[in-house]
mmCIF file of C-alpha atoms and ligand atoms in Angstrom:
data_model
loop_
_atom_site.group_PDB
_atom_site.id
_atom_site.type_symbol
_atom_site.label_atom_id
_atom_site.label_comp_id
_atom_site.label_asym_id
_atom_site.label_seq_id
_atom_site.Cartn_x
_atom_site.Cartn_y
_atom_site.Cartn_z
ATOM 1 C CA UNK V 22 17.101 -28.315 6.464
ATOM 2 C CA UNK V 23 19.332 -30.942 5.243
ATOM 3 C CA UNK V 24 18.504 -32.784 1.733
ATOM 4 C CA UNK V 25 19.419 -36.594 1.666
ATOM 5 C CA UNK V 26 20.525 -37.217 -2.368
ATOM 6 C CA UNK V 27 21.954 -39.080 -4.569
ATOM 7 C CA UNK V 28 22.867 -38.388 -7.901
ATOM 8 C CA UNK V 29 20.811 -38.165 -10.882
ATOM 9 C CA UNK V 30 18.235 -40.067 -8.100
ATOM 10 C CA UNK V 31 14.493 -38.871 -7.998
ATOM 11 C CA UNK V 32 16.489 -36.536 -5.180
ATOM 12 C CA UNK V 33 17.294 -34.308 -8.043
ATOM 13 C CA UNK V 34 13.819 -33.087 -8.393
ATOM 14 C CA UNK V 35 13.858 -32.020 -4.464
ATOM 15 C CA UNK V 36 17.224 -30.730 -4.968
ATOM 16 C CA UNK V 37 16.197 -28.488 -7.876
ATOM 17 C CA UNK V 38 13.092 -26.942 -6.247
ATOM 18 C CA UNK V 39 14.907 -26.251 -3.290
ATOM 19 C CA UNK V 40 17.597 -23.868 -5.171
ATOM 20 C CA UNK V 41 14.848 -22.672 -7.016
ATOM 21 C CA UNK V 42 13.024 -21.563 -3.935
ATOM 22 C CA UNK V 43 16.489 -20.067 -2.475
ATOM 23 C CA UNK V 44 15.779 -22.107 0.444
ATOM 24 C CA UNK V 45 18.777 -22.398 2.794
ATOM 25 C CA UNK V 46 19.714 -25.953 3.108
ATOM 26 C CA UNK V 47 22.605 -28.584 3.084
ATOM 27 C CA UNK V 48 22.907 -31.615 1.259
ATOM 28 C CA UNK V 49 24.297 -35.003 2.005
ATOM 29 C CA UNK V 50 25.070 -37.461 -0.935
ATOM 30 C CA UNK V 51 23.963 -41.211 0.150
ATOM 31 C CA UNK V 52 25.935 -44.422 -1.462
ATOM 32 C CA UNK V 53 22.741 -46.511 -2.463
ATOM 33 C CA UNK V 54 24.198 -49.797 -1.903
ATOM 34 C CA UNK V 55 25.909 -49.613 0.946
ATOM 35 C CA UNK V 56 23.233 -46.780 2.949
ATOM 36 C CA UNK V 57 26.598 -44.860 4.126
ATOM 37 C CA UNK V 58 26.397 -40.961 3.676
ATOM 38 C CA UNK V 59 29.268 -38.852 2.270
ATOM 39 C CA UNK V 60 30.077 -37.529 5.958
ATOM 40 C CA UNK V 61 30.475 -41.500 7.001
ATOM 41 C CA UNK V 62 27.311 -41.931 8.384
ATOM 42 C CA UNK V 63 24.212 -44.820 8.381
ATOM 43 C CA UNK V 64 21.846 -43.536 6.191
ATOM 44 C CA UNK V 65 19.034 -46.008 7.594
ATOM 45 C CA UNK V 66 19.662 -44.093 10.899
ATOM 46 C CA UNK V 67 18.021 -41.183 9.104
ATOM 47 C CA UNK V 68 15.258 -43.082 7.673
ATOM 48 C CA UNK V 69 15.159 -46.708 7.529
ATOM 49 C CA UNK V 70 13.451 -47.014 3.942
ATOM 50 C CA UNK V 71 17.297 -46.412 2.849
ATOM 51 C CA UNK V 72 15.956 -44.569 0.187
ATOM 52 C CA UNK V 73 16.695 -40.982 -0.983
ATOM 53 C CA UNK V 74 15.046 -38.480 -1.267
ATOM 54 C CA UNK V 75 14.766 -37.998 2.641
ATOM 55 C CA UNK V 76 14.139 -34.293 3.902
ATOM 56 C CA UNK V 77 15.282 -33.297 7.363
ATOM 57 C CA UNK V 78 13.375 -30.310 8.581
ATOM 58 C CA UNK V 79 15.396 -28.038 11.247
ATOM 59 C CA UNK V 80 12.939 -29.232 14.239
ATOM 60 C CA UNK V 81 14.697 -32.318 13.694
ATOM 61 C CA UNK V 82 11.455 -34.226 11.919
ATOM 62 C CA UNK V 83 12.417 -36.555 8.475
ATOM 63 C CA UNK V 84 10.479 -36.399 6.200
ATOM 64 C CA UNK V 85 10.430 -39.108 2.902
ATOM 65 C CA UNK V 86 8.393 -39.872 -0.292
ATOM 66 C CA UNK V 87 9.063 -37.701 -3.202
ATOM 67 C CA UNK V 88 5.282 -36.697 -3.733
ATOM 68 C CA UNK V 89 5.321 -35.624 0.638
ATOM 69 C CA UNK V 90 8.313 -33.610 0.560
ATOM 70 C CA UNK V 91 7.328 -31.974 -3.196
ATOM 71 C CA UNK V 92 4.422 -31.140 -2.110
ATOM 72 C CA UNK V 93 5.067 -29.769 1.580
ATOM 73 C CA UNK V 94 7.804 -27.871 -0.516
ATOM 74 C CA UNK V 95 5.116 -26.447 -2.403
ATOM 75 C CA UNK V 96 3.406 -25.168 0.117
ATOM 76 C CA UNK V 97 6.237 -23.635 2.040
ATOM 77 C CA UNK V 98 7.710 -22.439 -1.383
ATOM 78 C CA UNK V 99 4.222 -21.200 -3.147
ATOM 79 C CA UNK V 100 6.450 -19.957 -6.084
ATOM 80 C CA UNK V 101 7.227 -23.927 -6.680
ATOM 81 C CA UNK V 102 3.391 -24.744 -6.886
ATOM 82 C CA UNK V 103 -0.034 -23.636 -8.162
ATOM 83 C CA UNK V 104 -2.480 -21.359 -7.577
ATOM 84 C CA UNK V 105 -6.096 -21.421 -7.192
ATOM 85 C CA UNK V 106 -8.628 -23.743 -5.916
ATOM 86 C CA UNK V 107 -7.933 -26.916 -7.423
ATOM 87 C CA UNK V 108 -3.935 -25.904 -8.003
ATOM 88 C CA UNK V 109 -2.279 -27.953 -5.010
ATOM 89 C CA UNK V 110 -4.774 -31.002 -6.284
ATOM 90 C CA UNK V 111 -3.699 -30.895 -9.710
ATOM 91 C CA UNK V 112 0.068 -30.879 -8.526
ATOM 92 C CA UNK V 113 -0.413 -33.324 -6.634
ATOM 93 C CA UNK V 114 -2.343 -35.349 -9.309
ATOM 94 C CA UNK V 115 0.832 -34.829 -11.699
ATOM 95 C CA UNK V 116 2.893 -35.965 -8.899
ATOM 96 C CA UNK V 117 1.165 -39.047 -8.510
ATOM 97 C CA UNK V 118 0.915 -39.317 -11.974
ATOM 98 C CA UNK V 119 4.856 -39.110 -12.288
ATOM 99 C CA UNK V 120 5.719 -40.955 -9.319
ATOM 100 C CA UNK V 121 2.979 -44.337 -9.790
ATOM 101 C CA UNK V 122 3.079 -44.347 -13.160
ATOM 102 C CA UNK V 123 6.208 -43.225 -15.079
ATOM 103 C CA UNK V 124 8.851 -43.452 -11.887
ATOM 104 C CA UNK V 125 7.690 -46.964 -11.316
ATOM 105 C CA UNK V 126 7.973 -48.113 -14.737
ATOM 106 C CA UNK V 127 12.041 -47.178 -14.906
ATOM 107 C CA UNK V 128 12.712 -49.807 -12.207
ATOM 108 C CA UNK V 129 13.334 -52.861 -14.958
ATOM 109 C CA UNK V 130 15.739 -50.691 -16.593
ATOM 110 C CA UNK V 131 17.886 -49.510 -12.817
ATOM 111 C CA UNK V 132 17.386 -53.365 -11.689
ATOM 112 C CA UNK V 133 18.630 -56.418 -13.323
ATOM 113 C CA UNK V 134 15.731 -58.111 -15.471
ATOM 114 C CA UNK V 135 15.326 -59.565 -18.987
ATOM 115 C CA UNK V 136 16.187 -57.843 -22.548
ATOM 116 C CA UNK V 137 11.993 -58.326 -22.701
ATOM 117 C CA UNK V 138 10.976 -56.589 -19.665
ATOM 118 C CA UNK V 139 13.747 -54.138 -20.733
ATOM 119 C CA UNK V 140 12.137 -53.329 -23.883
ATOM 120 C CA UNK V 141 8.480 -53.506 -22.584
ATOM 121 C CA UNK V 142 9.499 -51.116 -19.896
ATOM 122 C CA UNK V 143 10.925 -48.846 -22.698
ATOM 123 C CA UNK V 144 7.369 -48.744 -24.603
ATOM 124 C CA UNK V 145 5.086 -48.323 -21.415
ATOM 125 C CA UNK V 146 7.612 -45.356 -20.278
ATOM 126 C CA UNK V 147 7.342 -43.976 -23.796
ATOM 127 C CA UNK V 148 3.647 -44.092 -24.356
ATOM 128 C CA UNK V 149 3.450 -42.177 -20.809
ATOM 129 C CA UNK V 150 5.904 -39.488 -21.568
ATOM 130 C CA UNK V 151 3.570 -39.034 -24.447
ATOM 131 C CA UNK V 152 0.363 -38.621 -21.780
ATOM 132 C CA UNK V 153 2.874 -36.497 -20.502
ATOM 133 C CA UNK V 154 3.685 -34.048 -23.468
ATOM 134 C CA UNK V 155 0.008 -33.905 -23.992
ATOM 135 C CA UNK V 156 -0.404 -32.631 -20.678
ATOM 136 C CA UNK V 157 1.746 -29.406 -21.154
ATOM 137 C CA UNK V 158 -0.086 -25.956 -20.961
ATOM 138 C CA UNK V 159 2.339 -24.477 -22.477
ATOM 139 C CA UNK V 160 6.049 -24.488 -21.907
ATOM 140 C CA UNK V 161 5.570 -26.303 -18.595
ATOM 141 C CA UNK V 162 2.768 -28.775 -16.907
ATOM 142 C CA UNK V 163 0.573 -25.992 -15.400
ATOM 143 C CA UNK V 164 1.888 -22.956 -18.024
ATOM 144 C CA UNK V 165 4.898 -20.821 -18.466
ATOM 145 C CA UNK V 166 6.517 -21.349 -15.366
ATOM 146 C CA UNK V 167 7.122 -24.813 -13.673
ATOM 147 C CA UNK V 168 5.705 -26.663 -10.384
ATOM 148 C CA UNK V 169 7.714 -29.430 -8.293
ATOM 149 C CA UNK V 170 5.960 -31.471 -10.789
ATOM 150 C CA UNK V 171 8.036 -30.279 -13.742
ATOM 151 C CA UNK V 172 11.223 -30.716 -11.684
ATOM 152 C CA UNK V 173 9.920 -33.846 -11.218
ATOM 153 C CA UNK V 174 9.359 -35.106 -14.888
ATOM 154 C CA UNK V 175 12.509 -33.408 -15.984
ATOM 155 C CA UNK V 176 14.595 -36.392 -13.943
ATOM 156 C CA UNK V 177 12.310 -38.894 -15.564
ATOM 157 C CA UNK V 178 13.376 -37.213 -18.787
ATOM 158 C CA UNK V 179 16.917 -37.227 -17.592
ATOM 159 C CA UNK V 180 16.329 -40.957 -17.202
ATOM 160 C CA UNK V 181 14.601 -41.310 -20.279
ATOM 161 C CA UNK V 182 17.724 -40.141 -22.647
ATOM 162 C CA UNK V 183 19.912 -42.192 -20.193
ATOM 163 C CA UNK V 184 18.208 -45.449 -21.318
ATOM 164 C CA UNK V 185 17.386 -43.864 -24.533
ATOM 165 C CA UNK V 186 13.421 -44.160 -24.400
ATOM 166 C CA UNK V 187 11.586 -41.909 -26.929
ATOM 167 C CA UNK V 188 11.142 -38.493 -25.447
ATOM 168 C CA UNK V 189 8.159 -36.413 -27.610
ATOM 169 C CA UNK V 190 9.594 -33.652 -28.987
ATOM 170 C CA UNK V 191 7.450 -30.729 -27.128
ATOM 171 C CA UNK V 192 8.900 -32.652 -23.970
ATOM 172 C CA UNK V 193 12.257 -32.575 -25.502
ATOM 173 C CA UNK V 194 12.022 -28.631 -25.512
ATOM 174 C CA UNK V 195 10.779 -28.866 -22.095
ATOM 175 C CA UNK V 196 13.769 -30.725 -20.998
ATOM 176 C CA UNK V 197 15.972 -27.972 -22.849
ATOM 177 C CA UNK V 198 14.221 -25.170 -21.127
ATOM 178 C CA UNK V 199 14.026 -26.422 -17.949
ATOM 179 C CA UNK V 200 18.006 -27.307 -18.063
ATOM 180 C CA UNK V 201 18.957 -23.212 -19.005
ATOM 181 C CA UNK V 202 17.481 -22.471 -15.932
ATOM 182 C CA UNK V 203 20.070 -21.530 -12.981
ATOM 183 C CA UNK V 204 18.705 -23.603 -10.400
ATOM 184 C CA UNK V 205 19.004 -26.625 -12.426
ATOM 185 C CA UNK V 206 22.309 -25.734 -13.664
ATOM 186 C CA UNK V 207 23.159 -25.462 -9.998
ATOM 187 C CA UNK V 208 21.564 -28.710 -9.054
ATOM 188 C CA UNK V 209 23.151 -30.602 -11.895
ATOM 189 C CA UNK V 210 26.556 -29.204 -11.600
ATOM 190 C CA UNK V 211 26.677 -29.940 -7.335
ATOM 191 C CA UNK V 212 25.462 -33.669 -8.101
ATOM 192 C CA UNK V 213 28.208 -33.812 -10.637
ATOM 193 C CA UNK V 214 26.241 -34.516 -13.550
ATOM 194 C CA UNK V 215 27.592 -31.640 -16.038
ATOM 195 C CA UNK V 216 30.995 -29.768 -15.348
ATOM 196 C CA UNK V 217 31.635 -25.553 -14.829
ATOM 197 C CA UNK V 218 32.679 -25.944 -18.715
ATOM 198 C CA UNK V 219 29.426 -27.184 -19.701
ATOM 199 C CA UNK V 220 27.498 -24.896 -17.462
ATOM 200 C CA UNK V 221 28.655 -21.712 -18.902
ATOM 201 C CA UNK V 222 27.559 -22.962 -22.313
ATOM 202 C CA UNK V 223 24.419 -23.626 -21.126
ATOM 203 C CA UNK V 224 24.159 -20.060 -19.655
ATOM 204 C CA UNK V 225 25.238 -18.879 -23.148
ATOM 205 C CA UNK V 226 23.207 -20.374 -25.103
HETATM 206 N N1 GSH U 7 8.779 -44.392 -2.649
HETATM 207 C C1 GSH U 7 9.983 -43.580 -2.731
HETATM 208 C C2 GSH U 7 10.929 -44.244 -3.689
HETATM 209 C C3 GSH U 7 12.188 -43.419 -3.849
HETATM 210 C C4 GSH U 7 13.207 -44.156 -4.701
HETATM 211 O O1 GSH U 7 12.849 -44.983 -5.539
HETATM 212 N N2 GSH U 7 14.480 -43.806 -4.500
HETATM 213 C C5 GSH U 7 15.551 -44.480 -5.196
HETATM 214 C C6 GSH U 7 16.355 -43.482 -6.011
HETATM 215 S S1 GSH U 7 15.396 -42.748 -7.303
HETATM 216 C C7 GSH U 7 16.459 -45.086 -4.161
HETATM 217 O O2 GSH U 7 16.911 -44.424 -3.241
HETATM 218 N N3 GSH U 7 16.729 -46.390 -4.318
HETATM 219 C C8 GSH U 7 17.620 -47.113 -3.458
HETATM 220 C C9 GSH U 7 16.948 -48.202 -2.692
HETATM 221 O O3 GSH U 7 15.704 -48.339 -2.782
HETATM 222 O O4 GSH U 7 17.664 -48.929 -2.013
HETATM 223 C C10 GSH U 7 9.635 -42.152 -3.174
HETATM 224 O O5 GSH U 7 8.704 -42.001 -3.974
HETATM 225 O O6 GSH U 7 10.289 -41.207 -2.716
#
């Protein structure tokens, strides 16, 4: 399996559940703009969306759309999901949830628009975060330990402190939970976005 990222991208939330799940896999970090890979090669050769994440299974099939490759994930990875009748429903419905709603509603603050649609953009993604927090059962979305969804929300969160959005505190502790965890450390120190120094305080702490 090779994962198709780039850093502190929604790829982070594919990235995370696969070193969560101990699944054996390489990664390739895409340029955004110009669609070349870190190895040199056309990214739109893998998938022509040219966007990350992209998945590609070892039978050779690609597969794209954070919610598809969460959720197959998920399934392969039942650890990384829930149980029960309605759990890969209500995963999904989170996933959706994150992906339509609060994903979507970052995209005036990553692409060039107005100081308005800025700050609207900063309200709608703070009332939703707030959905959000109500949502929790507990330390995570579904209870004490997290889903893809989770991994999911915790790069909007990333995001969120980025452009400095009101996070609700009980989402704030979720962020700080989720980031002790080693798979995240992992994830966070290969994209480059902490460095060995920080993760051993993090592992300390
Ligand atoms: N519909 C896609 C959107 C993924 C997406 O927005 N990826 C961003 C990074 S978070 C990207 O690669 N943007 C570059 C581009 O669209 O050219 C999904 O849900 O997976």
């Amino acid at each position: 399996m090779k994962l198709y990222y780039s850093p502190l991208a929604c790829s982070l939330a594919d990235h995370i559940a696969l070193l969560e799940a101990g699944a054996a896999f390489d990664r390739e970090r895409v340029d955004l703009k110009t669609k070349r890979t870190e190895t040199g090669g056309d990214f739109s050769l893998v998938t022509p969306k040219g966007y990350v994440p992209a998945l590609v299974l070892d039978d050779g099939e690609v597969l794209t759309e954070n919610i598809a490759i969460l959720d197959w994930l998920a399934t392969q990875y039942p650890a990384l999901g829930i149980s029960g009748n309605l759990g890969r429903t209500r995963v999904l419905e989170a996933l959706a949830f994150i992906s339509t709603e609060v994903h979507r509603s970052f995209k005036p603050l990553w692409h060039a628009s107005t100081d308005i649609q800025k700050a609207k953009a900063k309200v709608t993604i703070s009332s939703l975060l707030n959905e959000q927090s109500d949502a929790l059962a507990g330390d995570y979305l579904f209870g004490p330990a997290p889903s893809v969804a989770d991994f999911y929300l915790f790069v909007m969160l990333l995001w969120a402190e980025r452009f400095e959005v009101d996070i609700p505190a009980p989402l704030l502790a979720m962020r700080d939970r989720m980031t002790r965890r080693p798979a995240v450390q992992a994830a966070l120190l290969q994209e480059g976005l902490i460095s060995l120094r920080e993760r051993g305080r993090a592992s300390s702490a």
